[in-house]
Tab-separated table of C-alpha atoms in Angstrom:
chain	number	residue	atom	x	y	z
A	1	UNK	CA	-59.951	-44.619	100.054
A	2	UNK	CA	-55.913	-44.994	100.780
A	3	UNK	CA	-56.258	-48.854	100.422
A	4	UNK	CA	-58.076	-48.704	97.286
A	5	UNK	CA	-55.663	-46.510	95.694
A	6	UNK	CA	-53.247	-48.155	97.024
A	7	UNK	CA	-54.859	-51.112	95.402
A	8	UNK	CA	-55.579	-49.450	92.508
A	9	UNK	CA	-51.733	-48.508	91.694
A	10	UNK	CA	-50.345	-52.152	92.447
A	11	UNK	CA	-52.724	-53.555	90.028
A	12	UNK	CA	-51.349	-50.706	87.230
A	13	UNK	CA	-48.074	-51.872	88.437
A	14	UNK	CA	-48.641	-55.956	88.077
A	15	UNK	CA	-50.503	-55.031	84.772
A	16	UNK	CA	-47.514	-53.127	83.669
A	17	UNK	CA	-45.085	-55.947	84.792
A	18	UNK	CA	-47.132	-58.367	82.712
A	19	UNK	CA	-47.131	-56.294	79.551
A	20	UNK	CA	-43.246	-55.960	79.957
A	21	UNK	CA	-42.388	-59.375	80.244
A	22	UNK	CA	-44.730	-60.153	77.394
A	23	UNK	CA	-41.925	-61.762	74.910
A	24	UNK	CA	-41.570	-59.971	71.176
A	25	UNK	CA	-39.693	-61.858	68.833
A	26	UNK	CA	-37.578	-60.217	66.065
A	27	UNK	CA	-37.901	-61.537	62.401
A	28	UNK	CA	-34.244	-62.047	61.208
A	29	UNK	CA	-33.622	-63.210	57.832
A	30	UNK	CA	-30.446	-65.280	57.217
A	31	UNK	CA	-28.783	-61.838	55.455
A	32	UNK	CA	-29.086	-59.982	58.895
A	33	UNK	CA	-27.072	-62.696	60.822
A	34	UNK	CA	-24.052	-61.541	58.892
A	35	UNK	CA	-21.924	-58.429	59.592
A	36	UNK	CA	-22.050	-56.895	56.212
A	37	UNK	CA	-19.546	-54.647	56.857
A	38	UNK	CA	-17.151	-57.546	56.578
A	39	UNK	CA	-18.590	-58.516	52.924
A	40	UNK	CA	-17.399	-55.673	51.504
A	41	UNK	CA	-13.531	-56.297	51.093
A	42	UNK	CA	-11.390	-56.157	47.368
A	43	UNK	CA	-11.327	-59.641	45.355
A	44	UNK	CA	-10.498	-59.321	42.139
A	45	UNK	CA	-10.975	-63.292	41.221
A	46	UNK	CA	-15.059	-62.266	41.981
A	47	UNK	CA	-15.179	-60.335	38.487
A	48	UNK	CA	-13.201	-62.736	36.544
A	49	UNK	CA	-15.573	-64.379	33.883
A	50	UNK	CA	-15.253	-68.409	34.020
A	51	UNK	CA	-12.931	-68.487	31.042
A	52	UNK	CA	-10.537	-65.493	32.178
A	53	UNK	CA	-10.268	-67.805	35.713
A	54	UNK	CA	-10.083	-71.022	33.673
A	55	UNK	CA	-6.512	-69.082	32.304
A	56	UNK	CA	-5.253	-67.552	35.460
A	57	UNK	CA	-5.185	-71.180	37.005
A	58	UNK	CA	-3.603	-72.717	34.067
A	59	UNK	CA	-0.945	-69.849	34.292
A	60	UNK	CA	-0.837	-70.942	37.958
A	61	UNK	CA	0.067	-74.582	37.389
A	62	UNK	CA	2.095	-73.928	34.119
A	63	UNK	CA	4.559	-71.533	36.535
A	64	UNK	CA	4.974	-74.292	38.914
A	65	UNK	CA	5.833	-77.274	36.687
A	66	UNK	CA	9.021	-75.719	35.314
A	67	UNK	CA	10.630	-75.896	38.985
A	68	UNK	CA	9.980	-79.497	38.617
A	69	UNK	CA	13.018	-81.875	37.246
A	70	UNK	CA	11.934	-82.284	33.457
A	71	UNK	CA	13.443	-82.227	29.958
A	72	UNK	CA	14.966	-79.060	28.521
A	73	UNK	CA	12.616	-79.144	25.954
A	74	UNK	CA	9.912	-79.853	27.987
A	75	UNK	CA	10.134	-76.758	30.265
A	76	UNK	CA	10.726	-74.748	27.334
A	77	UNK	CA	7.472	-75.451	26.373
A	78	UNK	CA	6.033	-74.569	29.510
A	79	UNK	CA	7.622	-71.523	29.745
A	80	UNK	CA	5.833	-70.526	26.281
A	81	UNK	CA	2.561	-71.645	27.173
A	82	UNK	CA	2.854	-70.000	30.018
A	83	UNK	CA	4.054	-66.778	28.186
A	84	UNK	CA	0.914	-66.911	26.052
A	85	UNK	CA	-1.497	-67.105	28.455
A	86	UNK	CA	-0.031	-64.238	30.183
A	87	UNK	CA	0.026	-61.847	27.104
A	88	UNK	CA	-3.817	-63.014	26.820
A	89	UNK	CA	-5.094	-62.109	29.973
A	90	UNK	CA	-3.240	-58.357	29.660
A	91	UNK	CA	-4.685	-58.335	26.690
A	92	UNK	CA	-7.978	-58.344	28.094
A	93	UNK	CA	-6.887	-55.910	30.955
A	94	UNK	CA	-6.013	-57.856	33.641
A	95	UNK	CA	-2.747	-58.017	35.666
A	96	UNK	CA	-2.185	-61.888	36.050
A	97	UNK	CA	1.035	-61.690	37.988
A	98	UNK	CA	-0.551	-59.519	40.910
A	99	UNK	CA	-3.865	-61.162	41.333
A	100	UNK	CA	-2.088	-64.194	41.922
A	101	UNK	CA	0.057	-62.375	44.371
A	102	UNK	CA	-3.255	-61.902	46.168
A	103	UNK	CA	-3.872	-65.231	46.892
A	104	UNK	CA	-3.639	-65.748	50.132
A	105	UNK	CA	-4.826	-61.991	51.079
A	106	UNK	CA	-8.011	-62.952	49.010
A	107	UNK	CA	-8.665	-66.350	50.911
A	108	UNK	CA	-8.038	-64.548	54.388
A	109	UNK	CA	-10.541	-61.694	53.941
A	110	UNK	CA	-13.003	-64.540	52.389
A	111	UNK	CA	-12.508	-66.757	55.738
A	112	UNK	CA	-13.562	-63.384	57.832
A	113	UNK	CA	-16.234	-62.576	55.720
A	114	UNK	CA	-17.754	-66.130	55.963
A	115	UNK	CA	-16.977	-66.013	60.120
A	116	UNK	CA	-18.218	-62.501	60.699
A	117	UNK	CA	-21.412	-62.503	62.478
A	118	UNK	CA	-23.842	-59.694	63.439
A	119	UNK	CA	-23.161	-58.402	66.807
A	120	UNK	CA	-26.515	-56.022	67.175
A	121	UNK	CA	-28.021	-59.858	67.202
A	122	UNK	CA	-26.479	-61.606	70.288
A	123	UNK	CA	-28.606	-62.041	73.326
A	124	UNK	CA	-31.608	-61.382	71.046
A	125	UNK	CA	-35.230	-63.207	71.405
A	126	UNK	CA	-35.458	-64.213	67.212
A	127	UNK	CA	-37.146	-65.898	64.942
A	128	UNK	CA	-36.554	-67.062	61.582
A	129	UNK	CA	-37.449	-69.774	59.213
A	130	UNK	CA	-35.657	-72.504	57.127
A	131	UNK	CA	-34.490	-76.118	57.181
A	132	UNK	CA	-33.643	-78.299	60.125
A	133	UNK	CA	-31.354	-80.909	59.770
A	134	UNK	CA	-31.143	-83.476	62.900
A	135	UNK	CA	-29.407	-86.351	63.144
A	136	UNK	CA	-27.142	-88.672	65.919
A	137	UNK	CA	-23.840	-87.440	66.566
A	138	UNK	CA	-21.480	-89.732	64.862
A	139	UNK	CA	-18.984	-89.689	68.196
A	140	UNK	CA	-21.375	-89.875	71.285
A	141	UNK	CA	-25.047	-90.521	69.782
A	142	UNK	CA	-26.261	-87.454	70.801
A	143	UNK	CA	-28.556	-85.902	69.443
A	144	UNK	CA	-27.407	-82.918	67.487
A	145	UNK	CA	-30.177	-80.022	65.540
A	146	UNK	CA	-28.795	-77.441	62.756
A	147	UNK	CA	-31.082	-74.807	60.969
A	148	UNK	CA	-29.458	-74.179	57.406
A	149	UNK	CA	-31.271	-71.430	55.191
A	150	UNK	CA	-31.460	-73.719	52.074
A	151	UNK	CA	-31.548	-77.959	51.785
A	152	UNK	CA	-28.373	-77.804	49.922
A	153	UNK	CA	-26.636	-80.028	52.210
A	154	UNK	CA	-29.065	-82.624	51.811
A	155	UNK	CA	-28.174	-82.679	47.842
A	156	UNK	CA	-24.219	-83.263	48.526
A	157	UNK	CA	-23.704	-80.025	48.226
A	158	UNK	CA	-21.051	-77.744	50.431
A	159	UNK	CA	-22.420	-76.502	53.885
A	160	UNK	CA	-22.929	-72.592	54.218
A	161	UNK	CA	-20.580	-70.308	55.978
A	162	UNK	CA	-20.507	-70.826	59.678
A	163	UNK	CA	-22.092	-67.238	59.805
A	164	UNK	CA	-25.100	-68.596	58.046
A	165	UNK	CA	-25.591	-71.648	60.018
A	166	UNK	CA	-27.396	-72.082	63.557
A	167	UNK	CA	-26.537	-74.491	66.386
A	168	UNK	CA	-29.987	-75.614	67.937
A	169	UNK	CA	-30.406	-75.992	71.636
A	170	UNK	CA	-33.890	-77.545	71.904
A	171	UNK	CA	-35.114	-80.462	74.428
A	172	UNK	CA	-37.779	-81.520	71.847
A	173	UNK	CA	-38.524	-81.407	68.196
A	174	UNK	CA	-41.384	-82.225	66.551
A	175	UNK	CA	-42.605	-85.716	65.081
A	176	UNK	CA	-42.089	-86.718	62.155
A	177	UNK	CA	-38.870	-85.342	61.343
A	178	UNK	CA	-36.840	-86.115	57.534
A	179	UNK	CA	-33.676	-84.495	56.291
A	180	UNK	CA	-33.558	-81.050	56.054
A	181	UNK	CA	-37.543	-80.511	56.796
A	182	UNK	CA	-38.580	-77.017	56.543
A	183	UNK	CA	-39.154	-74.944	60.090
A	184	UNK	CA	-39.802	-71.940	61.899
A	185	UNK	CA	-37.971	-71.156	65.026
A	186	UNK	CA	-37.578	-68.980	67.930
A	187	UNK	CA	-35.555	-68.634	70.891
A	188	UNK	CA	-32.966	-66.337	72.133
A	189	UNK	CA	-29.811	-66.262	69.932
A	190	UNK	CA	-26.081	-65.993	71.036
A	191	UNK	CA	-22.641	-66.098	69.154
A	192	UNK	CA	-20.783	-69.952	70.294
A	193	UNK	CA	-19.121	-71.494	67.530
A	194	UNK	CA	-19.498	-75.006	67.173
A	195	UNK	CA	-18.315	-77.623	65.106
A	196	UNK	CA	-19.912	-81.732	64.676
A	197	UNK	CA	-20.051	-83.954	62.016
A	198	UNK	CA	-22.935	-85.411	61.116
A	199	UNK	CA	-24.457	-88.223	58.483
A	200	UNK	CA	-26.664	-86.752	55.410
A	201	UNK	CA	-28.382	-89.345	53.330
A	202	UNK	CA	-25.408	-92.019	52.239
A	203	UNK	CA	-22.500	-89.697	53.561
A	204	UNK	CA	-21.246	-87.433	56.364
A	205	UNK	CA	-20.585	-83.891	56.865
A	206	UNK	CA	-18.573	-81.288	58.748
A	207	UNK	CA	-20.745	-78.705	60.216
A	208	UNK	CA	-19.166	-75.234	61.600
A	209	UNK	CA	-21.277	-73.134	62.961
A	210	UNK	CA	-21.068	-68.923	64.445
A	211	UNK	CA	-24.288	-69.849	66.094
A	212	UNK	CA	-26.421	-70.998	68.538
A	213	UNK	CA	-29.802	-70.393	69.384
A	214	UNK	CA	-31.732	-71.664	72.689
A	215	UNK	CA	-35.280	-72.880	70.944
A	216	UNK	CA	-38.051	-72.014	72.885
A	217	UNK	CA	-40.699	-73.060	70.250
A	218	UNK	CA	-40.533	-75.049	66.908
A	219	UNK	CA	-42.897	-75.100	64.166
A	220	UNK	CA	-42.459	-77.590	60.621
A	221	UNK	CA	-45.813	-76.622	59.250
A	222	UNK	CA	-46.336	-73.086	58.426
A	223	UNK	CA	-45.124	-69.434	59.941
A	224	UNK	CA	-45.424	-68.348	63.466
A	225	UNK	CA	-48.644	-65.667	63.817
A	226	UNK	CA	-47.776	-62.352	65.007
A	227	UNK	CA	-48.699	-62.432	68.176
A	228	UNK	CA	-46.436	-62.187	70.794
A	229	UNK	CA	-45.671	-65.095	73.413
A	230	UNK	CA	-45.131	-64.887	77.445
A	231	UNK	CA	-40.970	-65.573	77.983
């Protein structure tokens, strides 16, 4: 009777072992990689309608031309058109002279928004859809796998922040793969920021990346089910 309860409790035990090491993979969507903490930061050129910023950039370039060697009456000029545009955007509320004082405090706080990355995420078995783009590296010919959450890069257009792009670590993709192919992906996600350059369609592009993510499975047709999957 000792043996078979003794036999009886290592099989609970294996059993429970089993059920633990049983693999359950978080959904992420591309929002959660992001520390949104780090999104929320003042920028007053992000309420500026397209006409108002149209202005403040001509004020901009109109206050830097009259340093320049030019005729008298040339600068003068400036210097009115300059005036003008100035008395127009106070007109309409805004305070030209300091938001272009907050240039470079704006562009800093943009750069950290775009680099911030979700720390509650790293070490964590994930998975999350959207489009793989896989092509030779243009230095060494390896092979070198992105997931981007839209195909915009395939259509010339910029990359996203390196907080919304993921390095791929995978010994084998599916066949056939195109440019920017839609895909589902899991593995075990880590914050390593890399950079490559790679070709897209008739060009090339610099890719910088907060991620990386060690594929365990790859999918280009359809969603994962929800079952879970032994690690």
């Amino acid at each position: 009777m000792a043996a078979l309860r003794i036999s009886s409790q290592i099989a609970c035990l294996l059993l429970f072992m089993q059920h633990a090491l049983a693999q359950t993979w978080i959904p992420v969507d591309w929002p959660m990689l992001v520390d949104q903490q780090a999104q929320q930061f003042e920028d007053p050129y992000r309420d500026l309608t397209p006409s108002q910023f149209q202005s403040l950039m001509a004020l901009a370039q109109l206050r830097i031309a009259p340093g320049e060697a030019s005729p008298e009456g040339k600068r003068a000029d400036l210097e009115e058109r300059a005036s003008k545009l100035s008395k127009d955007l106070r007109a309409q509320g805004l305070d030209p002279d300091w938001i272009l004082d907050q240039r470079e405090a704006v562009a800093a706080r943009r750069q950290h928004a775009a680099l911030a990355t979700n720390d509650a995420l790293e070490g964590e078995h994930v998975e999350l859809s959207g489009y793989l783009l896989v092509a030779p590296d243009v230095e060494d010919g390896a092979m070198v796998a992105f997931l981007l959450p839209d195909r915009g890069v395939c259509m010339h257009l910029p990359p996203p922040a390196p907080n919304q792009l993921i390095q791929l670590k995978v010994d084998e993709l599916p066949e056939p793969l195109g440019p920017c192919i839609s895909a589902a992906v899991r593995g075990r996600l880590s914050e390593d920021e890399t950079m490559a350059t790679v070709p897209v369609i008739d060009d090339t592009i610099d890719l910088w990346s907060r991620w990386k993510l060690q594929v365990k499975e790859v999918i280009t047709s359809g969603t994962f089910s929800a079952e879970t999957d032994d690690s």
